[in-house]
Coordinates of C-alpha atoms in Angstrom, one line a residue:
X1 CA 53.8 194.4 127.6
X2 CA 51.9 196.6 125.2
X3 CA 53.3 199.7 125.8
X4 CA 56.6 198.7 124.8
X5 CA 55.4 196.8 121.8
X6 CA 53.9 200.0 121.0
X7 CA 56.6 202.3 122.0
X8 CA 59.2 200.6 119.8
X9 CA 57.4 201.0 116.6
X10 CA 55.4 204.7 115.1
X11 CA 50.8 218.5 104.0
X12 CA 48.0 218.4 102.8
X13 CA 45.6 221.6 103.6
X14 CA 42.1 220.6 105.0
X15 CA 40.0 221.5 101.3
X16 CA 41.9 219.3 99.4
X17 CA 41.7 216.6 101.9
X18 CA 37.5 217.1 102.5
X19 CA 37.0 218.0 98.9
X20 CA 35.5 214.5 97.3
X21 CA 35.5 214.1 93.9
X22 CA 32.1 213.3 91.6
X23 CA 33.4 212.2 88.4
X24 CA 30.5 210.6 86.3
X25 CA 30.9 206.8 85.3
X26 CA 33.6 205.6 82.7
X27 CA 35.5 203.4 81.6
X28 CA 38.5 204.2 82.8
X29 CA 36.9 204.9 86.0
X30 CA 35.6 201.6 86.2
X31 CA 38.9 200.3 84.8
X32 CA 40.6 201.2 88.4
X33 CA 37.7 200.5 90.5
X34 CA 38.6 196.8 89.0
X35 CA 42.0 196.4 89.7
X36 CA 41.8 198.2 93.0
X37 CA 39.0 195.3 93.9
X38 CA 40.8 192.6 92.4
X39 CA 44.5 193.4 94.2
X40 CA 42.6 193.8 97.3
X41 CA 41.1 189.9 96.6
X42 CA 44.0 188.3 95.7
X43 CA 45.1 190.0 98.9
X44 CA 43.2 188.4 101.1
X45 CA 43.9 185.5 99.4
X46 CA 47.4 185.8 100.6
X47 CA 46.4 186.6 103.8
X48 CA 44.7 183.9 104.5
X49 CA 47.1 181.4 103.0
X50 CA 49.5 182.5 105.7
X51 CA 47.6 182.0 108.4
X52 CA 46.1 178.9 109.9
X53 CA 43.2 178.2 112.3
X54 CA 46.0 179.0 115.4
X55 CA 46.2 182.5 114.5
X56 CA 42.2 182.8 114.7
X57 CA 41.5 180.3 117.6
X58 CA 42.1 183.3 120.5
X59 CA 39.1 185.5 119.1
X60 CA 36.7 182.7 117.7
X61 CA 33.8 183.4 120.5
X62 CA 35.0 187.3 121.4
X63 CA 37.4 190.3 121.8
X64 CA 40.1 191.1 123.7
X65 CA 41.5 194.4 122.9
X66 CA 44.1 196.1 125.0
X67 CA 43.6 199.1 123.4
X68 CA 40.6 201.5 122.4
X69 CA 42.4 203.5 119.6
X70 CA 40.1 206.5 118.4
X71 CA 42.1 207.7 115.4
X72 CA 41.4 210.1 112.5
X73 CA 39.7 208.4 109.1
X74 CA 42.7 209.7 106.6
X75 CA 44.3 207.3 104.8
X76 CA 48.4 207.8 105.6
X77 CA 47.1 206.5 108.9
X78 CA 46.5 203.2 110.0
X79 CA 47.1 199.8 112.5
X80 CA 50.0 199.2 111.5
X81 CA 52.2 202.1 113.1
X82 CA 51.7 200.6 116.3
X83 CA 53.9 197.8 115.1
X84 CA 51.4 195.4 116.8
X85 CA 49.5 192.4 115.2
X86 CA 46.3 194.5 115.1
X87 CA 43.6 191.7 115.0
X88 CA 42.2 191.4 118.5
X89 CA 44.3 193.8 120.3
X90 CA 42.9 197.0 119.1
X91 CA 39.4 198.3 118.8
X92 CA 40.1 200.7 116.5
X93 CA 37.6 203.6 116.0
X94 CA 38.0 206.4 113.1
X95 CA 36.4 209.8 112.1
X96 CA 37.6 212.9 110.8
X97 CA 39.6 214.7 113.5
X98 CA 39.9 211.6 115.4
X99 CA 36.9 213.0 117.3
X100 CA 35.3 211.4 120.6
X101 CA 32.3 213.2 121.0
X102 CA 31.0 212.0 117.2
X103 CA 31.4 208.5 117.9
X104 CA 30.6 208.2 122.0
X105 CA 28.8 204.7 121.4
X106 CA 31.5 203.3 119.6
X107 CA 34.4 204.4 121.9
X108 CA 32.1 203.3 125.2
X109 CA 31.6 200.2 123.9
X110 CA 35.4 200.1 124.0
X111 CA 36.0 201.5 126.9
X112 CA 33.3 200.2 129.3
X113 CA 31.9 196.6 127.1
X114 CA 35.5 195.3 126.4
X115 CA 37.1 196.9 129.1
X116 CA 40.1 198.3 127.3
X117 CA 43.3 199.3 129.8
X118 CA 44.3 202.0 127.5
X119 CA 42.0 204.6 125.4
X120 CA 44.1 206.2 123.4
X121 CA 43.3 209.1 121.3
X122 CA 45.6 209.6 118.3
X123 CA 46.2 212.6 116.0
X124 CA 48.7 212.8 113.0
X125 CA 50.5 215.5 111.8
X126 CA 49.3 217.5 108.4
X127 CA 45.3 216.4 109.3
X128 CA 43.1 217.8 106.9
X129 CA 40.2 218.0 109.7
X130 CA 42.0 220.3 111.4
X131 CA 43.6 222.4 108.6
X132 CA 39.7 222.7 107.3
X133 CA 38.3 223.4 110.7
X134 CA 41.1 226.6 111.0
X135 CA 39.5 227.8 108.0
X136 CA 36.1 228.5 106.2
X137 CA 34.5 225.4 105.7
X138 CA 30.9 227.1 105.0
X139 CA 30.1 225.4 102.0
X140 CA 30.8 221.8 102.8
X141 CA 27.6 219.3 103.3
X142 CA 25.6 219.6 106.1
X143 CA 27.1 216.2 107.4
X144 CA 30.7 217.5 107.3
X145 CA 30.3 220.4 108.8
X146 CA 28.7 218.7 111.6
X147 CA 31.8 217.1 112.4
X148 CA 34.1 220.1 111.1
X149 CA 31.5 222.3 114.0
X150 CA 32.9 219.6 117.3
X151 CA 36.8 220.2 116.9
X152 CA 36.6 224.5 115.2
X153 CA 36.1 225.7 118.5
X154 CA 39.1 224.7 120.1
X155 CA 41.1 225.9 117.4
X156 CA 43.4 228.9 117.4
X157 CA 42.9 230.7 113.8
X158 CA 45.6 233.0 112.5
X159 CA 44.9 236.8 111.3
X160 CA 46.0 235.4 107.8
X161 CA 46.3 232.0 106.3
X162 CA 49.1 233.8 103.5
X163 CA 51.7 233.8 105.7
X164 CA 52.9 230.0 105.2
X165 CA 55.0 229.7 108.0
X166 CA 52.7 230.9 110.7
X167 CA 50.0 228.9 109.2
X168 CA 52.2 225.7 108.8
X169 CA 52.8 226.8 113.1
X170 CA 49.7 227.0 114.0
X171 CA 48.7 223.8 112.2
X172 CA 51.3 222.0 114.0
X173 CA 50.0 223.2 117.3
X174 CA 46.4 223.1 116.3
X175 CA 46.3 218.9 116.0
X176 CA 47.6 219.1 119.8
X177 CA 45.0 221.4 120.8
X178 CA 42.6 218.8 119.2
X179 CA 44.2 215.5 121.1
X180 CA 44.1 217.5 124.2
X181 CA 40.7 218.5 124.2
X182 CA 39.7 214.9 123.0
X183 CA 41.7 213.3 125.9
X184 CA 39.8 215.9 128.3
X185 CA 36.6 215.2 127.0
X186 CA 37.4 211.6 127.3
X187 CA 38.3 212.3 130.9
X188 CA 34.7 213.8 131.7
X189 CA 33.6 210.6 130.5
X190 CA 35.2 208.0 132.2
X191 CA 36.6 209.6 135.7
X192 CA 35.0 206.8 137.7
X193 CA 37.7 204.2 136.0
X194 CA 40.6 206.8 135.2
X195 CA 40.0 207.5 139.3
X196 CA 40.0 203.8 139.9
X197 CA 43.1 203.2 138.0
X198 CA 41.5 200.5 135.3
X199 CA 41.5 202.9 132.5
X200 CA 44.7 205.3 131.4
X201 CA 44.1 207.9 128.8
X202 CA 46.4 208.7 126.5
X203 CA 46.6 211.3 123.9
X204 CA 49.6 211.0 120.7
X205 CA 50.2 212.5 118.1
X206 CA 51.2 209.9 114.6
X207 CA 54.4 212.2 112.7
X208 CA 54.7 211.5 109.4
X209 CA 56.3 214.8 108.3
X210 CA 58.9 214.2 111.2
X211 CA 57.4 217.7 112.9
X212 CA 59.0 216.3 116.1
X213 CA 62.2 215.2 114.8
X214 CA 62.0 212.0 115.9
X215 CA 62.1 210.2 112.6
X216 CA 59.3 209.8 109.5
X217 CA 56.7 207.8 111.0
X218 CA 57.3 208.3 114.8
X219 CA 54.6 207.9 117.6
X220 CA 54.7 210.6 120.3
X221 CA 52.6 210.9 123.6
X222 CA 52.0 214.4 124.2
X223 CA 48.7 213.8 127.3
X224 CA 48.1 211.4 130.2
X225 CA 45.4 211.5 131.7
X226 CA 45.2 215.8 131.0
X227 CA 49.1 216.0 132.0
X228 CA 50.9 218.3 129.3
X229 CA 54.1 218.8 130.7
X230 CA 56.8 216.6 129.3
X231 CA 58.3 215.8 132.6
X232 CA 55.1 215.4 134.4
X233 CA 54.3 212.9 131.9
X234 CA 57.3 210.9 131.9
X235 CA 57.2 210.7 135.5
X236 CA 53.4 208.8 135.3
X237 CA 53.4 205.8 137.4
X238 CA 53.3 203.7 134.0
X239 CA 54.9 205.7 132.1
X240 CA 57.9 206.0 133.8
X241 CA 58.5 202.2 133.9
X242 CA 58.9 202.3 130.3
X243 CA 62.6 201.7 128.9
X244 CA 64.5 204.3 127.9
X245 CA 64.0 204.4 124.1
X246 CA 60.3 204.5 124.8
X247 CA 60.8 207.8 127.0
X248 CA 61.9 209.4 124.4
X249 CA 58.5 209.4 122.7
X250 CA 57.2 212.1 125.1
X251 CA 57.2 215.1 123.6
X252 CA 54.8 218.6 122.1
X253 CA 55.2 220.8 120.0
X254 CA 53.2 222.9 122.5
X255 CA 55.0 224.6 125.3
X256 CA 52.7 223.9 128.6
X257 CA 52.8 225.0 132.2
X258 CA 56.5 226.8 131.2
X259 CA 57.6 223.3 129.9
X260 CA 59.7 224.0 126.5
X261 CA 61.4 220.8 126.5
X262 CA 59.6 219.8 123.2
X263 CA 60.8 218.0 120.1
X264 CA 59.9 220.6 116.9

């Protein structure tokens, strides 16, 4: 079953993370462009010794994906956390601010083509979309703002960003305020199957920082289909066949509907 598969495996501020650097050519320059191209070669290389045709046979003429992941473009985040064999189990979509409305074809294709079970939207602690969208991000390229403009009006913005701790708070809460308005814009979307029961929404927040002290790395459900409170959630008709371990996964960092049962 997926969702145990799943289950059983999961600070940098925004202008770092958006700022891109534009060094001119040079040697050295090109000297790790090299070796950067060459491990990833040699790689592949490896990969593919590994593997014979069996492991390729099941997708040869299409995809199969369980999952429609839409998950945010920065790098400390990828496949692997799911601790699932990736290749044809996830269609895996990626943006800034792991953002539905920016990439609608992609994640309707997904949802509605390849007839995914599960569209899950996934946010990670310390995102640098979020931290740049709670701040002024006026002089970024046209193209960035763009997608900086979709998730900044959601956000709750502090008096001050000097006060560390109440900006390192609202941060926190901030990338849940994102998921849920992603899963809620995902719900507007695809009511007919959510209503039909042959899609499940799920919204999750990736912890690296071990915000939720769960563990460096850990996977945590904070949405189903809209549902915020931690008990509501757990009591899901699929979530609540999950095993015990898995349960523990549910959790926010926001308090909803009186609910302060949460993990940070």
């Amino acid at each position: 079953m997926v969702w145990q598969a799943v289950y059983r495996a999961a600070a940098t501020r925004g202008s770092r993370f958006m700022h891109t650097a534009r060094k001119a050519w040079s040697p050295e320059r090109h000297s790790t462009a090299l070796s950067i191209l060459q491990a990833s070669l040699s790689g592949n290389d490896k990969f593919k010794s590994e593997r014979d045709y069996s492991h390729f046979a099941p997708f040869q003429q299409e995809q199969t994906p369980s999952m429609t992941v839409v998950g945010c473009s920065d790098s400390r985040v990828h496949a692997q956390l799911f601790g699932l064999d990736p290749a044809n189990n996830l269609f895996a979509i990626r943006n800034i601010g792991n953002q539905i409305e920016t990439a609608r074809g992609s994640v309707d294709f997904g949802v509605r083509n390849l007839h995914s079970k599960v569209l899950f939207v996934l946010g990670h602690s310390s995102c640098g979309a979020i931290r740049a969208a709670m701040d002024d991000y006026s002089g970024q390229a046209d193209c960035v703002r763009a997608e900086l403009d979709s998730i900044s009006s959601h956000m709750v913005k502090p008096e001050s960003l000097e006060d560390d701790a109440v900006l390192q708070q609202t941060w926190k809460e901030n990338i849940e305020r994102n998921v849920d308005f992603q899963v809620n814009f995902a719900l507007k979307e695809y009511s007919d199957l959510v209503a039909e029961d042959k899609l499940i929404v799920i919204g999750g927040v990736y912890d690296f920082n071990n915000v939720y002290n769960q563990g460096y790395g850990a996977l945590l459900i904070v949405n189903v289909n809209g549902e915020t409170h931690v008990d509501k959630i757990k009591q899901h008709p699929i979530i609540a066949q999950l095993d015990e371990e898995a349960l523990k996964h549910v959790a926010r960092v926001l308090p909803c509907n009186g609910d302060h049962s949460h993990g940070a």
